[in-house]
Coordinates of C-alpha atoms (C1' of nucleotides) in Angstrom, one line a residue:
Chain A
M1 CA 85.8 -99.6 71.4
N2 CA 83.3 -96.7 72.0
Q3 CA 81.0 -95.4 69.4
Q4 CA 82.1 -92.0 70.7
Q5 CA 85.7 -92.6 69.7
S6 CA 85.1 -94.1 66.4
Q7 CA 85.8 -91.4 63.8
S8 CA 89.1 -92.9 63.0
Y9 CA 87.5 -96.4 63.4
D10 CA 86.1 -97.5 60.1
A11 CA 83.5 -100.0 61.1
S12 CA 83.0 -101.2 57.6
Q13 CA 86.3 -102.9 57.6
F14 CA 85.2 -105.2 60.4
D15 CA 82.7 -108.0 60.3
R16 CA 79.2 -107.0 60.8
P17 CA 76.3 -109.2 61.9
S18 CA 73.3 -109.8 59.7
V19 CA 70.1 -108.3 61.2
T20 CA 66.7 -109.7 60.6
T21 CA 63.2 -109.1 61.9
D22 CA 61.0 -112.0 62.8
V23 CA 57.3 -111.6 63.5
V24 CA 55.3 -113.8 65.8
V25 CA 51.8 -113.5 64.3
F26 CA 48.9 -114.4 66.6
S27 CA 45.3 -114.8 65.6
I28 CA 42.2 -116.6 66.9
L29 CA 41.0 -119.3 64.6
D30 CA 38.6 -122.2 65.4
E31 CA 38.3 -120.8 68.9
M32 CA 42.0 -121.3 69.6
L33 CA 44.9 -119.0 69.9
K34 CA 47.1 -119.8 66.9
V35 CA 50.4 -118.7 65.6
L36 CA 51.7 -118.5 62.0
L37 CA 54.7 -120.7 61.2
I38 CA 56.6 -121.4 58.0
K39 CA 58.2 -124.6 56.9
R40 CA 61.9 -124.3 56.1
K41 CA 63.0 -125.8 52.9
V42 CA 66.8 -125.5 53.3
W43 CA 69.7 -126.2 55.6
P44 CA 69.9 -125.5 58.5
Y45 CA 66.9 -126.9 60.2
E46 CA 65.5 -128.2 56.9
D47 CA 61.8 -129.2 57.1
M48 CA 61.4 -127.7 60.5
W49 CA 58.9 -124.9 61.3
A50 CA 60.0 -121.4 61.9
I51 CA 58.7 -117.9 62.7
P52 CA 58.5 -115.8 59.5
G53 CA 61.1 -113.2 59.1
G54 CA 63.8 -111.7 56.9
F55 CA 66.7 -109.4 56.5
V56 CA 66.4 -105.7 57.3
Q57 CA 67.1 -103.7 54.2
M58 CA 69.5 -100.7 54.4
D59 CA 66.9 -98.1 53.7
E60 CA 64.0 -99.3 55.9
S61 CA 63.5 -98.9 59.7
L62 CA 63.0 -102.0 61.9
D63 CA 59.2 -101.3 62.1
E64 CA 59.0 -101.0 58.3
A65 CA 60.8 -104.3 57.9
A66 CA 58.5 -106.0 60.4
Y67 CA 55.4 -104.6 58.6
R68 CA 56.8 -105.7 55.3
E69 CA 57.4 -109.3 56.5
L70 CA 53.9 -109.4 58.0
A71 CA 52.3 -108.1 54.8
E72 CA 54.2 -110.7 52.8
E73 CA 52.9 -113.6 54.9
T74 CA 49.4 -112.5 55.7
G75 CA 48.3 -109.8 53.3
V76 CA 47.3 -107.4 56.1
T77 CA 48.1 -103.7 55.9
D78 CA 49.5 -101.4 58.6
S79 CA 46.2 -100.1 59.9
D80 CA 44.6 -103.5 60.3
V81 CA 47.1 -104.9 62.8
Y82 CA 48.7 -104.4 66.2
L83 CA 52.5 -104.7 65.9
E84 CA 55.0 -104.2 68.7
Q85 CA 58.7 -104.8 69.1
L86 CA 59.3 -107.7 71.5
Y87 CA 63.0 -108.3 72.2
T88 CA 66.3 -108.6 70.3
F89 CA 68.0 -112.0 70.3
G90 CA 71.7 -112.0 69.6
E91 CA 73.5 -115.1 70.9
P92 CA 76.6 -115.5 68.7
D93 CA 75.8 -119.1 67.7
R94 CA 72.0 -119.0 67.3
D95 CA 72.4 -119.4 63.5
P96 CA 75.1 -121.8 62.4
R97 CA 75.6 -120.0 59.1
T98 CA 76.7 -116.6 60.3
R99 CA 76.1 -114.2 63.1
V100 CA 72.5 -113.2 63.0
I101 CA 70.9 -110.7 65.3
T102 CA 67.1 -110.9 65.2
V103 CA 64.8 -108.1 66.3
A104 CA 61.6 -110.0 67.2
Y105 CA 58.1 -108.5 66.9
F106 CA 54.7 -109.8 67.8
A107 CA 51.5 -109.1 65.9
L108 CA 47.8 -109.5 66.5
V109 CA 45.7 -110.0 63.5
S110 CA 41.9 -110.5 63.2
A111 CA 41.0 -113.6 61.4
D112 CA 38.7 -111.7 59.0
K113 CA 41.7 -109.6 57.8
L114 CA 43.8 -112.5 56.6
N115 CA 44.1 -113.1 52.9
P116 CA 43.1 -116.5 51.6
K117 CA 46.6 -117.7 51.1
A118 CA 47.6 -117.1 54.7
A119 CA 44.4 -118.5 56.0
S120 CA 44.6 -121.6 53.9
D121 CA 46.6 -124.7 54.7
A122 CA 49.4 -124.5 52.2
S123 CA 52.0 -127.1 53.1
D124 CA 54.6 -124.5 53.8
V125 CA 52.5 -122.1 55.9
H126 CA 50.4 -123.2 58.8
W127 CA 48.6 -121.9 61.8
F128 CA 49.4 -123.9 65.0
S129 CA 47.6 -123.8 68.3
V130 CA 50.0 -122.4 70.9
Y131 CA 49.3 -125.5 72.9
D132 CA 50.3 -127.9 70.2
L133 CA 53.5 -126.6 68.6
P134 CA 55.9 -128.6 66.5
P135 CA 59.7 -128.4 67.2
L136 CA 61.0 -125.1 66.0
A137 CA 64.1 -124.0 64.2
F138 CA 66.9 -121.9 65.7
D139 CA 66.0 -120.5 69.1
H140 CA 62.4 -119.8 67.9
D141 CA 60.9 -121.7 70.7
K142 CA 62.4 -119.2 73.1
I143 CA 61.1 -116.3 71.0
L144 CA 57.6 -117.8 70.9
D145 CA 57.6 -118.4 74.6
Y146 CA 58.5 -114.8 75.2
A147 CA 55.9 -113.5 72.8
L148 CA 53.2 -115.5 74.4
K149 CA 54.1 -114.2 77.8
R150 CA 54.1 -110.7 76.6
L151 CA 50.7 -111.1 74.8
R152 CA 49.1 -112.3 78.0
Y153 CA 50.6 -109.6 80.0
K154 CA 49.6 -107.0 77.5
L155 CA 46.1 -108.2 77.5
E156 CA 45.7 -108.0 81.2
Y157 CA 46.3 -104.3 81.4
T158 CA 45.6 -102.9 77.9
A159 CA 42.8 -103.3 75.4
A160 CA 45.1 -104.7 72.7
G161 CA 42.9 -107.8 72.5
F162 CA 40.4 -106.0 70.4
Q163 CA 42.8 -106.3 67.5
L164 CA 42.0 -110.0 67.4
L165 CA 38.3 -109.5 66.8
P166 CA 36.4 -108.3 63.7
E167 CA 35.1 -104.7 63.8
K168 CA 31.7 -105.7 65.1
F169 CA 31.5 -108.2 67.9
T170 CA 29.3 -109.3 70.8
L171 CA 30.5 -109.1 74.4
R172 CA 30.4 -112.8 74.6
E173 CA 32.8 -113.0 71.7
L174 CA 35.1 -110.5 73.3
Q175 CA 35.1 -112.5 76.6
D176 CA 35.7 -115.7 74.7
A177 CA 38.8 -114.1 73.1
Y178 CA 40.1 -113.1 76.5
E179 CA 39.5 -116.6 77.9
I180 CA 41.2 -118.3 75.0
I181 CA 44.3 -116.2 75.3
L182 CA 44.6 -116.1 79.1
G183 CA 43.6 -119.7 79.4
T184 CA 41.2 -119.1 82.2
K185 CA 37.4 -118.7 82.7
L186 CA 36.2 -115.2 83.5
D187 CA 33.0 -114.1 85.3
K188 CA 30.4 -112.8 82.9
G189 CA 29.0 -110.2 85.2
N190 CA 32.3 -108.8 86.3
F191 CA 33.7 -108.8 82.8
R192 CA 30.8 -106.7 81.6
S193 CA 30.6 -104.3 84.5
K194 CA 34.3 -103.5 84.3
L195 CA 33.9 -103.0 80.6
R196 CA 31.1 -100.5 81.1
K197 CA 33.2 -98.5 83.5
T198 CA 36.2 -98.3 81.2
D199 CA 34.4 -96.9 78.2
V200 CA 36.4 -98.8 75.6
V201 CA 33.5 -100.1 73.6
E202 CA 30.3 -98.5 72.3
S203 CA 27.1 -100.3 71.4
L204 CA 25.8 -100.4 67.9
S205 CA 22.2 -100.7 66.7
G206 CA 22.6 -104.3 65.3
Y207 CA 22.1 -107.6 66.9
R208 CA 23.5 -111.1 66.3
S209 CA 21.2 -114.1 66.8
T210 CA 22.6 -116.9 68.9
G211 CA 21.1 -119.9 70.5
G212 CA 19.1 -117.8 72.9
R213 CA 18.4 -114.1 73.2
P214 CA 20.1 -112.1 70.4
A215 CA 23.3 -110.3 71.4
R216 CA 23.9 -106.7 70.9
L217 CA 26.8 -105.8 68.7
Y218 CA 29.6 -103.5 69.9
R219 CA 32.7 -101.9 68.4
F220 CA 35.9 -100.6 69.9
R221 CA 36.1 -96.9 70.5
E222 CA 39.2 -95.5 68.7
D223 CA 39.6 -92.6 71.1
A224 CA 39.4 -94.8 74.2
V225 CA 42.3 -94.7 76.5
A226 CA 42.6 -98.3 77.4
E227 CA 45.5 -98.5 79.8
I228 CA 44.8 -99.3 83.4
K229 CA 46.8 -98.1 86.3
T230 CA 48.9 -101.0 87.5
R231 CA 48.7 -102.1 91.1
R232 CA 51.9 -100.9 92.5
L233 CA 54.3 -102.9 94.7
F234 CA 54.9 -99.9 96.9
P235 CA 52.4 -97.2 97.6
Chain B
M1 CA 63.5 -112.2 51.2
N2 CA 62.9 -114.7 53.9
Q3 CA 65.4 -116.1 56.2
Q4 CA 63.8 -119.4 55.5
Q5 CA 64.7 -119.3 51.8
S6 CA 68.1 -118.0 52.2
Q7 CA 70.4 -121.0 51.6
S8 CA 71.2 -119.8 48.1
Y9 CA 71.1 -116.2 49.3
D10 CA 74.6 -115.2 50.5
A11 CA 73.9 -112.4 52.9
S12 CA 77.6 -111.4 53.1
Q13 CA 77.5 -110.0 49.7
F14 CA 74.9 -107.4 50.8
D15 CA 75.4 -104.4 53.0
R16 CA 75.0 -105.1 56.6
P17 CA 74.2 -102.6 59.3
S18 CA 76.6 -101.9 62.2
V19 CA 75.1 -103.0 65.5
T20 CA 75.9 -101.3 68.8
T21 CA 74.8 -101.6 72.4
D22 CA 74.2 -98.4 74.3
V23 CA 73.7 -98.5 78.1
V24 CA 71.7 -95.9 80.0
V25 CA 73.2 -96.1 83.5
F26 CA 71.2 -94.8 86.4
S27 CA 72.3 -94.1 89.9
I28 CA 71.3 -92.0 92.9
L29 CA 73.9 -89.4 93.7
D30 CA 73.4 -86.3 95.9
E31 CA 69.9 -87.4 96.4
M32 CA 69.1 -87.1 92.8
L33 CA 68.4 -89.6 90.0
K34 CA 71.4 -89.3 87.7
V35 CA 72.4 -90.7 84.4
L36 CA 75.9 -91.3 83.1
L37 CA 76.8 -89.5 79.9
I38 CA 80.0 -89.2 77.8
K39 CA 81.3 -86.2 75.9
R40 CA 81.9 -86.9 72.2
K41 CA 85.2 -85.8 70.8
V42 CA 84.6 -86.4 67.1
W43 CA 82.3 -85.8 64.3
P44 CA 79.3 -86.1 64.1
Y45 CA 77.8 -84.3 67.1
E46 CA 81.3 -83.3 68.3
D47 CA 81.4 -81.9 71.9
M48 CA 77.8 -83.1 72.6
W49 CA 76.9 -85.6 75.3
A50 CA 75.9 -89.1 74.5
I51 CA 74.9 -92.4 76.1
P52 CA 77.9 -94.7 76.5
G53 CA 78.0 -97.6 74.0
G54 CA 79.9 -99.4 71.4
F55 CA 80.0 -102.1 68.7
V56 CA 78.9 -105.6 69.4
Q57 CA 81.8 -108.0 68.7
M58 CA 81.2 -111.0 66.6
D59 CA 81.9 -113.5 69.4
E60 CA 79.9 -111.9 72.2
S61 CA 76.2 -111.9 72.9
L62 CA 74.2 -108.6 73.2
D63 CA 74.1 -109.0 77.0
E64 CA 77.8 -109.5 77.2
A65 CA 78.4 -106.5 75.0
A66 CA 76.2 -104.4 77.3
Y67 CA 78.0 -105.7 80.4
R68 CA 81.4 -105.0 78.8
E69 CA 80.4 -101.4 78.0
L70 CA 79.0 -100.9 81.5
A71 CA 82.2 -102.2 83.1
E72 CA 84.4 -100.0 80.9
E73 CA 82.6 -96.9 82.0
T74 CA 81.8 -97.6 85.7
G75 CA 84.0 -100.5 86.8
V76 CA 81.0 -102.5 88.2
T77 CA 80.9 -106.2 87.7
D78 CA 78.0 -108.4 86.6
S79 CA 76.7 -109.3 90.0
D80 CA 76.6 -105.7 91.3
V81 CA 74.2 -104.4 88.8
Y82 CA 70.7 -104.7 87.4
L83 CA 70.9 -104.7 83.6
E84 CA 67.9 -105.1 81.2
Q85 CA 67.4 -104.8 77.5
L86 CA 65.3 -101.8 76.7
Y87 CA 64.5 -101.5 73.1
T88 CA 66.2 -101.6 69.7
F89 CA 66.5 -98.4 67.7
G90 CA 67.0 -98.7 64.0
E91 CA 65.9 -95.7 61.9
P92 CA 68.0 -95.7 58.7
D93 CA 69.3 -92.1 59.2
R94 CA 69.9 -92.0 63.0
D95 CA 73.6 -91.9 62.4
P96 CA 74.9 -89.8 59.5
R97 CA 78.0 -92.0 59.0
T98 CA 76.4 -95.4 58.2
R99 CA 73.4 -97.5 59.1
V100 CA 73.7 -98.2 62.8
I101 CA 71.2 -100.3 64.7
T102 CA 71.4 -99.8 68.5
V103 CA 70.2 -102.3 71.1
A104 CA 69.6 -100.1 74.1
Y105 CA 70.0 -101.3 77.7
F106 CA 69.3 -99.7 81.0
A107 CA 71.3 -100.3 84.2
L108 CA 70.8 -99.6 87.9
V109 CA 74.0 -99.1 89.9
S110 CA 74.4 -98.4 93.5
A111 CA 76.6 -95.3 94.1
D112 CA 78.9 -97.3 96.4
K113 CA 79.8 -99.7 93.7
L114 CA 81.1 -97.1 91.3
N115 CA 84.9 -96.8 90.8
P116 CA 86.5 -93.5 91.5
K117 CA 87.0 -92.6 87.8
A118 CA 83.3 -93.0 87.0
A119 CA 82.3 -91.3 90.2
S120 CA 84.6 -88.3 89.6
D121 CA 84.0 -85.4 87.4
A122 CA 86.3 -86.0 84.5
S123 CA 85.6 -83.5 81.7
D124 CA 84.5 -86.3 79.3
V125 CA 82.4 -88.3 81.7
H126 CA 79.6 -86.8 83.8
W127 CA 76.6 -87.7 85.9
F128 CA 73.6 -85.5 85.0
S129 CA 70.3 -85.2 86.9
V130 CA 67.5 -86.5 84.7
Y131 CA 65.8 -83.2 85.3
D132 CA 68.7 -81.1 83.9
L133 CA 70.0 -82.8 80.8
P134 CA 72.2 -81.3 78.1
P135 CA 71.3 -81.6 74.4
L136 CA 72.2 -85.2 73.4
A137 CA 73.8 -86.6 70.3
F138 CA 72.0 -88.8 67.7
D139 CA 68.5 -89.9 68.9
H140 CA 69.8 -90.4 72.4
D141 CA 67.2 -88.1 73.9
K142 CA 64.6 -90.5 72.7
I143 CA 66.4 -93.5 74.2
L144 CA 66.8 -91.7 77.5
D145 CA 63.1 -90.8 77.7
Y146 CA 62.2 -94.4 77.0
A147 CA 64.7 -95.6 79.7
L148 CA 63.3 -93.3 82.3
K149 CA 59.7 -94.3 81.5
R150 CA 60.7 -98.0 81.8
L151 CA 62.6 -97.4 85.1
R152 CA 59.6 -95.8 86.7
Y153 CA 57.3 -98.4 85.4
K154 CA 59.6 -101.2 86.6
L155 CA 59.9 -99.7 90.0
E156 CA 56.2 -99.6 90.5
Y157 CA 55.7 -103.3 90.2
T158 CA 59.0 -105.0 91.0
A159 CA 61.7 -104.6 93.6
A160 CA 64.4 -103.5 91.1
G161 CA 64.9 -100.3 93.1
F162 CA 67.0 -102.1 95.6
Q163 CA 69.9 -102.2 93.1
L164 CA 70.3 -98.5 93.6
L165 CA 71.0 -98.8 97.4
P166 CA 74.0 -100.1 99.3
E167 CA 73.6 -103.6 100.8
K168 CA 72.5 -102.3 104.1
F169 CA 69.9 -99.5 104.2
T170 CA 67.2 -98.1 106.4
L171 CA 63.6 -98.0 105.3
R172 CA 63.7 -94.3 105.2
E173 CA 66.6 -94.5 102.7
L174 CA 64.6 -97.0 100.6
Q175 CA 61.6 -94.7 100.6
D176 CA 63.7 -91.7 99.7
A177 CA 65.1 -93.7 96.7
Y178 CA 61.6 -94.5 95.5
E179 CA 60.5 -90.9 95.9
I180 CA 63.5 -89.6 94.0
I181 CA 62.9 -91.8 91.1
L182 CA 59.1 -91.6 90.9
G183 CA 59.2 -87.9 91.6
T184 CA 56.4 -88.1 94.2
K185 CA 56.0 -88.2 97.9
L186 CA 54.9 -91.5 99.4
D187 CA 53.1 -92.2 102.7
K188 CA 55.5 -93.6 105.3
G189 CA 52.9 -95.9 107.0
N190 CA 51.6 -97.4 103.8
F191 CA 55.0 -97.8 102.3
R192 CA 56.1 -99.8 105.3
S193 CA 53.0 -101.9 105.8
K194 CA 53.1 -103.0 102.2
L195 CA 56.8 -103.7 102.5
R196 CA 56.1 -106.0 105.5
K197 CA 53.5 -107.9 103.6
T198 CA 55.7 -108.6 100.5
D199 CA 58.6 -110.0 102.5
V200 CA 61.3 -108.6 100.2
V201 CA 63.5 -107.2 103.0
E202 CA 64.8 -108.7 106.2
S203 CA 65.9 -106.7 109.3
L204 CA 69.5 -106.8 110.5
S205 CA 70.7 -106.4 114.0
G206 CA 72.4 -103.0 113.4
Y207 CA 71.1 -99.5 113.7
R208 CA 72.0 -96.2 112.0
S209 CA 71.8 -93.0 114.1
T210 CA 69.8 -90.2 112.6
G211 CA 68.5 -86.9 113.8
G212 CA 66.0 -88.7 116.0
R213 CA 65.3 -92.3 117.0
P214 CA 67.9 -94.6 115.4
A215 CA 66.7 -96.5 112.3
R216 CA 67.0 -100.3 112.0
L217 CA 69.1 -101.5 109.1
Y218 CA 67.6 -103.9 106.5
R219 CA 68.8 -105.8 103.5
F220 CA 67.2 -107.2 100.4
R221 CA 66.2 -110.8 100.6
E222 CA 67.8 -112.5 97.5
D223 CA 65.2 -115.3 97.4
A224 CA 62.3 -112.9 97.5
V225 CA 59.8 -112.9 94.7
A226 CA 59.3 -109.2 94.2
E227 CA 56.8 -109.0 91.4
I228 CA 53.3 -108.0 92.1
K229 CA 50.1 -109.0 90.3
T230 CA 49.1 -106.1 88.1
R231 CA 45.6 -104.8 88.4
R232 CA 43.9 -106.1 85.3
L233 CA 41.8 -104.3 82.8
F234 CA 39.3 -107.1 82.7
P235 CA 38.5 -109.4 85.5
Chain C
dA1 C1' 61.4 -81.2 128.3
dC2 C1' 61.3 -80.8 123.6
dA3 C1' 62.5 -81.6 118.7
dA4 C1' 63.2 -85.0 115.3
dA5 C1' 62.8 -89.0 113.1
dA6 C1' 61.4 -94.1 113.6
dG7 C1' 57.8 -97.0 113.6
dT8 C1' 52.6 -98.7 114.2
dG9 C1' 47.5 -98.7 114.0
dT10 C1' 42.8 -97.1 112.5
dT11 C1' 39.2 -96.1 109.4
dG12 C1' 36.3 -94.9 105.4
dA13 C1' 36.1 -95.4 100.4
dG14 C1' 36.5 -98.0 96.5
dA15 C1' 37.9 -102.3 93.9
dG16 C1' 37.6 -107.3 93.4
dT17 C1' 34.8 -111.5 93.5
dA18 C1' 31.2 -114.8 93.7
dC19 C1' 26.8 -115.7 92.7
dA20 C1' 21.8 -115.0 92.0
dC21 C1' 18.4 -113.3 89.3
dC22 C1' 15.7 -111.3 85.2
dC23 C1' 15.2 -110.9 79.8
dA24 C1' 14.5 -112.1 74.9
dT25 C1' 14.5 -115.4 71.4
dG26 C1' 13.8 -120.3 68.9
dC27 C1' 11.6 -124.6 69.0
Chain D
dG1 C1' 6.4 -123.7 78.0
dC2 C1' 11.1 -124.3 78.4
dA3 C1' 15.9 -124.5 77.1
dT4 C1' 19.5 -121.3 75.8
dG5 C1' 22.4 -117.7 76.1
dG6 C1' 22.2 -112.3 76.9
dG7 C1' 22.3 -109.0 80.4
dT8 C1' 22.1 -106.8 85.3
dG9 C1' 22.3 -106.3 90.4
dT10 C1' 23.8 -107.4 95.2
dA11 C1' 26.6 -108.5 99.1
dC12 C1' 30.7 -109.8 101.1
dT13 C1' 35.8 -109.3 101.2
dC14 C1' 40.0 -107.2 100.6
dT15 C1' 43.1 -103.4 99.2
dC16 C1' 44.1 -98.4 99.0
dA17 C1' 45.1 -94.1 101.0
dA18 C1' 45.0 -90.6 104.4
dC19 C1' 46.2 -89.5 108.9
dA20 C1' 46.7 -90.0 113.9
dC21 C1' 49.3 -91.9 117.3
dT22 C1' 53.3 -94.0 120.0
dT23 C1' 58.5 -94.8 120.6
dT24 C1' 63.3 -93.7 120.9
dT25 C1' 67.1 -91.0 120.4
dG26 C1' 70.1 -86.2 120.9
dT27 C1' 70.4 -81.6 122.9

DNA sequence: ACAAAAGTGTTGAGAGTACACCCATGC
DNA sequence: GCATGGGTGTACTCTCAACACTTTTGT
């Protein structure tokens, strides 16, 4: 049945799937890459952890639905966050109750933007290290795997990682964030020289005292174009 | 309303959106990058061109729905084609009839795999050059833009482009395909030397006669890992 | 012999990487 | 002074990109 031939076809008389948006929320807490999960209270998968999400309302776009879910769970507003559509999961049997198609998003939130409730350890909301995850409801392990892959990929060729830091930060803190997410050590000198070339940060007048020499504070330049040419397979 | 709290929430009593899959089918015909469009016969957007697609059935996955649509329009089977989920479009007013959420896919099909009907110029099915498109129904211009961007991007760092060629091909034909899609001239020597390093093709015994020296035939190596490390923003 | 297209090699510029060294502060 | 972490420079290697060159066919 083609959409193009459907004037005489009244779709409303047929079964329609439910559509939800689920948001994989990442943040850096306690020097670990963590993800926000919610404990289910009801069948199915009762008492298991799940990615926050909910039904898309008839009058809101998918992005709006995702922002709404994100705000409900973390208290962050649109401008404070990086949100990107990830993938749409639609296996017929992924939810035993009914056909549910889930448009998954992933979000990067700076720890200092989280509201107290989301940052606290309520029994039904918890931040888990991505290296120490509990069993997850539905196919949410698949969604989380996918989100983590995309986050790492994104970080390697864009400046999205800045969304995980407070507005002012030192270069060491920035490098730490990258190392935590990518799971590798980076060279200090090379990290900084490349950063200088790409013009994505600007130095501020302030300093932050550390164990040794105080570190200059920087901030992200809003107008910076922070995408790098990819190395191509074929020239 | 959270999915997690929805045991007592019977979603079926609420309105649900319709969900469709639309497939942007690319092929190389007459040495041009072309896309398959279908002429609408009914309101809305009557007599305008549109990307082929249709409703997702309750017992099929999104991928299956996309494959089914693709087969209906082109006659190609699963194994002959590259198909990838693109993005999900869900603005509330994108279809004036009812709320429709569309999971868009893009496909690469070799011209020699197309069945005669799809390859012919029936009045309601037509291959358009991506540089000479008619006005499109719904938000299909946006979908097509997005698909083209992703196709080019994909081609630059994977070997997906092979799906657009017949099984046996010369290196010149491969380079032509890349030039057509990317819209730029490539250097013959560099193209070939990089290809040699990456081990994605193997030479066959046959030759194809051309205007000058005959060209050796090659085929794509199924087992080849054809993804390249991207150049990273930060080292 | 010459045109046309296949196919290979060379070379300078710039990017990537490892590592050494200097600087400013607290104790 | 010296430990600690911030900050910079250098030198070697590898990739990129332009272009010149050789090879094999048809006419």
